[in-house]
PDB file of C-alpha atoms in Angstrom:
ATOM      1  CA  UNK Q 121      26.869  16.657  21.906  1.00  0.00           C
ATOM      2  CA  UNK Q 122      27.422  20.549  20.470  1.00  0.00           C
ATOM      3  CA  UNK Q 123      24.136  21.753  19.121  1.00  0.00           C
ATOM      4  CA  UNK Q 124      23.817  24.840  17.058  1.00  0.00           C
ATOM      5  CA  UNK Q 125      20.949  27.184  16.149  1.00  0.00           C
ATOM      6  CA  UNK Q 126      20.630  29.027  12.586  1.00  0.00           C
ATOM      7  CA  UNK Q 127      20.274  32.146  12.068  1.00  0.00           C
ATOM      8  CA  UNK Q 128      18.480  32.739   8.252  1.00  0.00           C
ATOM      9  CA  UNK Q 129      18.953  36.452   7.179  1.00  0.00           C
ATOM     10  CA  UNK Q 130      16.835  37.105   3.946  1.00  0.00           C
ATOM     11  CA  UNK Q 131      15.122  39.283   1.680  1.00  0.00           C
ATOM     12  CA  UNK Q 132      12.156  37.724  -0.104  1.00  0.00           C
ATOM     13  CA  UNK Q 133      11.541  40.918  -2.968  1.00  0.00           C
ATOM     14  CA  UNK Q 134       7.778  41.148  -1.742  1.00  0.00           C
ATOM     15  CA  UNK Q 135       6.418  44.930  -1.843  1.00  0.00           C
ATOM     16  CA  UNK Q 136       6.792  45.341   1.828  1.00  0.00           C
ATOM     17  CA  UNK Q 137      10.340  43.699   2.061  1.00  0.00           C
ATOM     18  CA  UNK Q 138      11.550  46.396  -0.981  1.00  0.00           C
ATOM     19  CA  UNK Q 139      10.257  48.808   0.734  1.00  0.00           C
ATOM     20  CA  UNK Q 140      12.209  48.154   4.198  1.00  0.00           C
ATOM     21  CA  UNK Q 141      15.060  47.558   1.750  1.00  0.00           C
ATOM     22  CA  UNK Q 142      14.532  50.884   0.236  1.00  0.00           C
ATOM     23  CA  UNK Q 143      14.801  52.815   3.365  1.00  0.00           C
ATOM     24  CA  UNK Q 144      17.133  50.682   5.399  1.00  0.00           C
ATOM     25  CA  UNK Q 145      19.367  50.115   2.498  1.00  0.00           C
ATOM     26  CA  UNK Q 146      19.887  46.537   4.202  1.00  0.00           C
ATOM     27  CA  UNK Q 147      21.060  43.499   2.131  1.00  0.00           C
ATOM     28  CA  UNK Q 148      18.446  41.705   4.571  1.00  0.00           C
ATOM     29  CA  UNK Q 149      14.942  42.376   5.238  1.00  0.00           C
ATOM     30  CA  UNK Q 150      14.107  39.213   7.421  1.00  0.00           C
ATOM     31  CA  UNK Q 151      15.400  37.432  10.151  1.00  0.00           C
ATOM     32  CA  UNK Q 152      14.311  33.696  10.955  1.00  0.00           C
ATOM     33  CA  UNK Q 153      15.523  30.718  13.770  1.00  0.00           C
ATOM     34  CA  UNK Q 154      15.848  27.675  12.662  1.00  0.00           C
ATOM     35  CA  UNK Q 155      16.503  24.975  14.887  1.00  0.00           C
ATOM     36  CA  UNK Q 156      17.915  22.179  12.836  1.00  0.00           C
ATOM     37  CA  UNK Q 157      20.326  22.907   9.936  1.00  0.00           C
ATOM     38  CA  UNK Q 158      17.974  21.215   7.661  1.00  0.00           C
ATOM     39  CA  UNK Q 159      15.716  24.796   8.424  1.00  0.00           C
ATOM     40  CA  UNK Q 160      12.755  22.179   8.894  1.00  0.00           C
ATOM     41  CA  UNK Q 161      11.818  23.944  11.974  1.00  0.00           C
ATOM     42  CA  UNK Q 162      11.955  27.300  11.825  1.00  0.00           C
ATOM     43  CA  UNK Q 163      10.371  30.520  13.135  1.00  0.00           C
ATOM     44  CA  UNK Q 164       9.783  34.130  12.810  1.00  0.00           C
ATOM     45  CA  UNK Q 165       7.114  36.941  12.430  1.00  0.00           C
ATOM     46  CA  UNK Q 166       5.875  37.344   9.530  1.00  0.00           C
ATOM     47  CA  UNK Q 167       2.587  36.348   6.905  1.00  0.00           C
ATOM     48  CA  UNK Q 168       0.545  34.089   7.957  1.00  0.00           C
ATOM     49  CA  UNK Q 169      -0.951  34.249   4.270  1.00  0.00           C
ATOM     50  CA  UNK Q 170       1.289  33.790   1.956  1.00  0.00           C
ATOM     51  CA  UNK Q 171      -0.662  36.578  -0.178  1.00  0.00           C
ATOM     52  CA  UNK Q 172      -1.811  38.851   2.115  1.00  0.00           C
ATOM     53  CA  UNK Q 173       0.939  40.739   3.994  1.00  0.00           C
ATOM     54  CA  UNK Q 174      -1.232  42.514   6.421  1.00  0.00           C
ATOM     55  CA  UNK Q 175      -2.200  39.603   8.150  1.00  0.00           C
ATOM     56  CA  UNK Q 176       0.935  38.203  10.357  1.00  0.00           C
ATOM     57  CA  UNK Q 177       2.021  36.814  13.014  1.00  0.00           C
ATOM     58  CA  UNK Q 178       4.072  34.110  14.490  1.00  0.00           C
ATOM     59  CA  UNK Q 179       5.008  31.519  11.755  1.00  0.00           C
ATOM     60  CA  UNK Q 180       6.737  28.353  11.446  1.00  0.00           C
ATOM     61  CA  UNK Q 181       7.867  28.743   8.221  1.00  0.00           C
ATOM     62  CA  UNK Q 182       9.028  26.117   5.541  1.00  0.00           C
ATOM     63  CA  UNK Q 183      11.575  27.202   2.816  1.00  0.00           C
ATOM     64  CA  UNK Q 184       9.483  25.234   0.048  1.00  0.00           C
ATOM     65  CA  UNK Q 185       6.080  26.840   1.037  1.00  0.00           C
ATOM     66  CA  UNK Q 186       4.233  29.459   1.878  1.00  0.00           C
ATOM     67  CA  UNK Q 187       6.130  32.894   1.386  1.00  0.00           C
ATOM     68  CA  UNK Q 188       9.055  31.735   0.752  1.00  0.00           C
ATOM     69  CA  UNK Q 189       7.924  29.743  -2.055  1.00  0.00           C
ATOM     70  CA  UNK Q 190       5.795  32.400  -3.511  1.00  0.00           C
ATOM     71  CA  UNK Q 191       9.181  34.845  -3.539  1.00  0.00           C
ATOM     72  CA  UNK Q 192      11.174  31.806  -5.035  1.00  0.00           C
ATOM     73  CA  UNK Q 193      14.041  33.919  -5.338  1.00  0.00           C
ATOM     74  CA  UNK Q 194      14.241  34.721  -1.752  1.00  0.00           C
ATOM     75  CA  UNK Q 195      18.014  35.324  -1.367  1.00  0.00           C
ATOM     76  CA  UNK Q 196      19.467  34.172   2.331  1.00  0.00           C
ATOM     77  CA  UNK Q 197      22.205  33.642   4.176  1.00  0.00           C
ATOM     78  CA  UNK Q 198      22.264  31.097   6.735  1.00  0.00           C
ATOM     79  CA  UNK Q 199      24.263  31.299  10.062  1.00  0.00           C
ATOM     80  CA  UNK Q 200      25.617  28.653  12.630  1.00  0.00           C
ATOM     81  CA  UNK Q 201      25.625  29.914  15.421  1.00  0.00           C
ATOM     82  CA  UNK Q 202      27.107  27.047  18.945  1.00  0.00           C
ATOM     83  CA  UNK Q 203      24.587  26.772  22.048  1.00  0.00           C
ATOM     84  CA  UNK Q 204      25.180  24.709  24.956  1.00  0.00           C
ATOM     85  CA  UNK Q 205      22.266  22.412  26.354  1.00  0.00           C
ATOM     86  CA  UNK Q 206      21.672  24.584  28.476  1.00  0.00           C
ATOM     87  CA  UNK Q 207      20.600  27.669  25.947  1.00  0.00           C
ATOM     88  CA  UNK Q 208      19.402  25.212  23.618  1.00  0.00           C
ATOM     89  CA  UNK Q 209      16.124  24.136  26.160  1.00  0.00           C
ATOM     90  CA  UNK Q 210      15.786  27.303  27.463  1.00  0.00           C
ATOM     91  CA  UNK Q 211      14.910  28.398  23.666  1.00  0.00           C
ATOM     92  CA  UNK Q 212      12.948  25.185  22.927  1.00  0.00           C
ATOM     93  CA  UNK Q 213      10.692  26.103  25.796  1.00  0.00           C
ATOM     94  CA  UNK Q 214      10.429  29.748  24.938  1.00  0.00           C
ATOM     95  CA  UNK Q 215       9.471  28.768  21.283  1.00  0.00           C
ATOM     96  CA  UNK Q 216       7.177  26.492  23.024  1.00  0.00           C
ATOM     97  CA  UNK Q 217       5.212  29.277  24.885  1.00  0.00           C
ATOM     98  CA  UNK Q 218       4.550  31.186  21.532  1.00  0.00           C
ATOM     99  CA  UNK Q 219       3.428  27.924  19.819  1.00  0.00           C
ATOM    100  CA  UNK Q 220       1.253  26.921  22.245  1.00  0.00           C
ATOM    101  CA  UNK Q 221      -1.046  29.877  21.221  1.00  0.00           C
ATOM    102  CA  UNK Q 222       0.110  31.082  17.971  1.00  0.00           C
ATOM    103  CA  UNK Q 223      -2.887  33.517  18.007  1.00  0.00           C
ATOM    104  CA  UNK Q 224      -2.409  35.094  21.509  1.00  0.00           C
ATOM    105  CA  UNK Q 225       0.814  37.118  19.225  1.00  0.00           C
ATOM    106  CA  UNK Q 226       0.494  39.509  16.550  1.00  0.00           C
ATOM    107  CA  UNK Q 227       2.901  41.578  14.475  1.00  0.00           C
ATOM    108  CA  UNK Q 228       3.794  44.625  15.226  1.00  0.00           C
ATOM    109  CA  UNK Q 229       3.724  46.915  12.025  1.00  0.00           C
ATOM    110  CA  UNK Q 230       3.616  49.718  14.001  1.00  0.00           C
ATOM    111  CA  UNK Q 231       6.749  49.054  15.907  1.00  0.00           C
ATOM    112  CA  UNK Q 232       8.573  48.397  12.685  1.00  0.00           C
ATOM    113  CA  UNK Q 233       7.130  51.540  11.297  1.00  0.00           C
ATOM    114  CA  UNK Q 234       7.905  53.646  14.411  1.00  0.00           C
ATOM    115  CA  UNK Q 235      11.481  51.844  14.658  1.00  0.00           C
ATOM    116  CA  UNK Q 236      12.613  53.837  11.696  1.00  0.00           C
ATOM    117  CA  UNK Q 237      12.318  57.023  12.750  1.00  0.00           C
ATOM    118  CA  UNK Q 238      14.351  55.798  16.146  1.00  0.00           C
ATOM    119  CA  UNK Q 239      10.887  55.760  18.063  1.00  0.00           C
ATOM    120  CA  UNK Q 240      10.227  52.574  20.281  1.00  0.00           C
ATOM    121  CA  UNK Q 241       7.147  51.323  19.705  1.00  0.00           C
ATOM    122  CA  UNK Q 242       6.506  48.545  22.433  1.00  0.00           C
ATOM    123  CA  UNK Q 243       3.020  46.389  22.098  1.00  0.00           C
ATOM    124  CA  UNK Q 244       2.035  43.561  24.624  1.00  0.00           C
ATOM    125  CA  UNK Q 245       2.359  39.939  22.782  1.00  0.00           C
ATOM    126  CA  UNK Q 246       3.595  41.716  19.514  1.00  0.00           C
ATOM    127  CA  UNK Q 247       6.332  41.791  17.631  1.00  0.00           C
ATOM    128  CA  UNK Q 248       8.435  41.264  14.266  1.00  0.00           C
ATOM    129  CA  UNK Q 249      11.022  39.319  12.951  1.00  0.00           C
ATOM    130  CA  UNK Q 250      14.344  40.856  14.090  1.00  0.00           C
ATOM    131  CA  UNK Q 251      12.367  41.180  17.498  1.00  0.00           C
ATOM    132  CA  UNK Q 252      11.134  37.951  17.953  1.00  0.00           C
ATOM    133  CA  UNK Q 253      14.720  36.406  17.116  1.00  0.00           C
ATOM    134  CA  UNK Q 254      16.678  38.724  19.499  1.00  0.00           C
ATOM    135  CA  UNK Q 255      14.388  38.576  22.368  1.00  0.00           C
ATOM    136  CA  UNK Q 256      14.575  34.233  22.449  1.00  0.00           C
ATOM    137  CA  UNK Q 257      17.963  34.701  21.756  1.00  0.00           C
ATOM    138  CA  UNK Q 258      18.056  37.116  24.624  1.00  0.00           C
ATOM    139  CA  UNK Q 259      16.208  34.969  27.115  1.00  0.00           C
ATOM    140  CA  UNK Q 260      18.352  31.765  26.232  1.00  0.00           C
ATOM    141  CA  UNK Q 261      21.700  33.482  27.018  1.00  0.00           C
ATOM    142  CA  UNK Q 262      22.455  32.830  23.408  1.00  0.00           C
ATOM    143  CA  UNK Q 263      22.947  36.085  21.638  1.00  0.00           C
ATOM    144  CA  UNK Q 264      22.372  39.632  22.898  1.00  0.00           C
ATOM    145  CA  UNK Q 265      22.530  43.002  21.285  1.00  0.00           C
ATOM    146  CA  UNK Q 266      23.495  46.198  22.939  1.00  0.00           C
ATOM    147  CA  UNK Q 267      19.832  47.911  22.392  1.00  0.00           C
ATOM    148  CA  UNK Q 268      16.786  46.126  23.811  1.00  0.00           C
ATOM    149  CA  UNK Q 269      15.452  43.732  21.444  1.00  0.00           C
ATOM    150  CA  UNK Q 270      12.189  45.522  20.180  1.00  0.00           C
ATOM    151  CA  UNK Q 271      14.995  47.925  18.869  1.00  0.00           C
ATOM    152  CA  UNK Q 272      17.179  45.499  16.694  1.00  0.00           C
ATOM    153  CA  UNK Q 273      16.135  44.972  13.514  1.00  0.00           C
ATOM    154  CA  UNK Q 274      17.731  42.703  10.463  1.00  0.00           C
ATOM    155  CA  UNK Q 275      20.718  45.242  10.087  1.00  0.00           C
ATOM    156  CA  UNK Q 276      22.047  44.547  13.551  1.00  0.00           C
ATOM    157  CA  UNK Q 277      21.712  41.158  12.788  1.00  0.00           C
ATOM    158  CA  UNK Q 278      23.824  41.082   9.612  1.00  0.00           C
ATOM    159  CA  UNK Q 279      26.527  42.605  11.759  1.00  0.00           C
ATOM    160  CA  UNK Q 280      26.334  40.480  14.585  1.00  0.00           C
ATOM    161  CA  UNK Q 281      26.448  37.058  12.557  1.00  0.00           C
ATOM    162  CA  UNK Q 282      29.553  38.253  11.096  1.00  0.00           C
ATOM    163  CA  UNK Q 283      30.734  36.676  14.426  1.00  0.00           C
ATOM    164  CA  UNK Q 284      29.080  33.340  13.227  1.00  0.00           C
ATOM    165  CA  UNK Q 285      29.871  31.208  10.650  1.00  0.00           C
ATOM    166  CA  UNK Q 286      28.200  31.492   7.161  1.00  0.00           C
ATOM    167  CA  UNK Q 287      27.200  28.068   6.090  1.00  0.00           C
ATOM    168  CA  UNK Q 288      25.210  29.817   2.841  1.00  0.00           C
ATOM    169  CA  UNK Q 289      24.615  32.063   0.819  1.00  0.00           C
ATOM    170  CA  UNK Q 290      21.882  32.189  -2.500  1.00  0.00           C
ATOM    171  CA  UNK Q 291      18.954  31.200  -3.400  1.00  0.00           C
ATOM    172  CA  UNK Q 292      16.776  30.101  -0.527  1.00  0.00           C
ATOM    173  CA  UNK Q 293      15.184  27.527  -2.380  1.00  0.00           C
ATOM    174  CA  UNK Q 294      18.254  25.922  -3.085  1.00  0.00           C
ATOM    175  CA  UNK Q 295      19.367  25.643   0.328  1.00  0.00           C
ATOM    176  CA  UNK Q 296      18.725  22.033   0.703  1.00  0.00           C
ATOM    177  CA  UNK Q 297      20.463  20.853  -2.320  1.00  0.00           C
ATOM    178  CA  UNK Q 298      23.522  22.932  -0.912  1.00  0.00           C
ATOM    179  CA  UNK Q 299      23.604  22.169   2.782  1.00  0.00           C
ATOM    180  CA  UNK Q 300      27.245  20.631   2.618  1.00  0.00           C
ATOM    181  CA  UNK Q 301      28.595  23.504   0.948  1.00  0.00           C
ATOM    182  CA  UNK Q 302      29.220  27.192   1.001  1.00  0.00           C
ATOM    183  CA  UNK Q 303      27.794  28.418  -1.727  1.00  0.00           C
ATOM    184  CA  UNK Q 304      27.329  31.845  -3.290  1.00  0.00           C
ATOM    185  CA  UNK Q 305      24.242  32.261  -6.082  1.00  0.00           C
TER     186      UNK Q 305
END
C-alpha cells in the first residue's frame, strides 16, 4: 500500500505570523505534518492557546479549532508528499516520542528570532514549526534540506514542496469540503 504524508504550508494573519511575513516576505509563515490527507492528525509548533501566542509548544492541531479557527482565513497549501513503510513508522514513532510528553518541548522564539539575522540559535527539546517538520522528516529518511534543520524555516519549505504535488490551495477552513479537488481561493 503507498502511503503519503502532507505537508500544510500556511499563513494564519495573526500579529506574530504578519510580522514573520513582513520580514521574510514569505507567502507562508507556518509549516505543519499531517499524517492522513483528511489533516485529522496533524502536528507542528506553535500556540498552545489559541489567544495567547507566547505560550507554545508542540501541538496537534485541528483545522476547525483552536488557531486555526480563530484566523478563519488561514490561507494553506497542502502537499503530498510518497513515503515508503519504512519512513512512514520511523515518523510515527518519532511523533510518538514528542507526544508522549508534550510538555518536556517548548518553542523556541529565540531561535526563530536569532534565525533571521542568519544566527543559529540551538535549545535542548525546543523548537518551531519549520524545525520540528524538517528534523522528523530528517530522521525518517523522508525529506532533507541542505542546512541543518534548526536552520530551515517555511521559505525553504515552499521551495522544496515544489517537488511535491499540490493537492490545495485556499482557505484552510475549506479544505475538507475540497479534498478531491485542486482548488485555488
Amino acid at each position: 500500500m503507498k502511503r503519503y504524508v502532507y505537508i500544510v504550508l500556511s499563513h494564519t494573519s495573526s500579529a506574530f505570523a504578519t510580522l514573520i511575513k513582513y520580514c521574510s516576505r514569505a507567502e507562508y509563515t507556518h509549516v505543519s505534518l499531517a499524517l492522513d490527507e483528511e489533516l485529522d492528525e496533524i502536528y507542528s509548533f506553535g500556540r498552545l492557546k489559541p489567544r495567547n501566542p507566547f505560550i507554545a509548544g508542540f501541538v496537534e492541531e485541528d483545522i476547525q479549532k483552536g488557531t486555526f479557527a480563530r484566523f478563519k482565513n488561514t490561507y494553506a497549501g497542502v502537499y503530498k508528499v510518497p513515503v515508503d513503510e519504512e519512513q512512514y513508522n520511523q515518523l510515527l514513532e518519532l511523533i510518538g516520542e514528542f507526544k508522549k510528553d508534550p510538555r518536556k518541548y517548548g518553542y523556541n522564539l529565540v531561535g526563530v528570532v536569532t534565525l533571521r539575522f542568519g544566527i543559529t540559535c540551538d535549545r535542548e527539546n525546543k523548537y518551531f514549526c519549520s524545525h520540528f517538520v524538517a528534523e522528523v522528516l530528517k530522521e525518517s529518511s523522508i525529506l532533507e534540506f541542505d542546512k541543518a534543520p534548526n536552520n530551515v524555516t517555511p521559505i525553504d519549505f515552499n521551495k522544496k514542496m515544489n517537488q511535491h504535488e499540490l493537492i490545495y490551495m485556499g482557505k484552510l477552513a475549506l479544505y475538507p469540503k475540497r479534498i478531491n479537488e485542486l482548488s485555488y481561493i
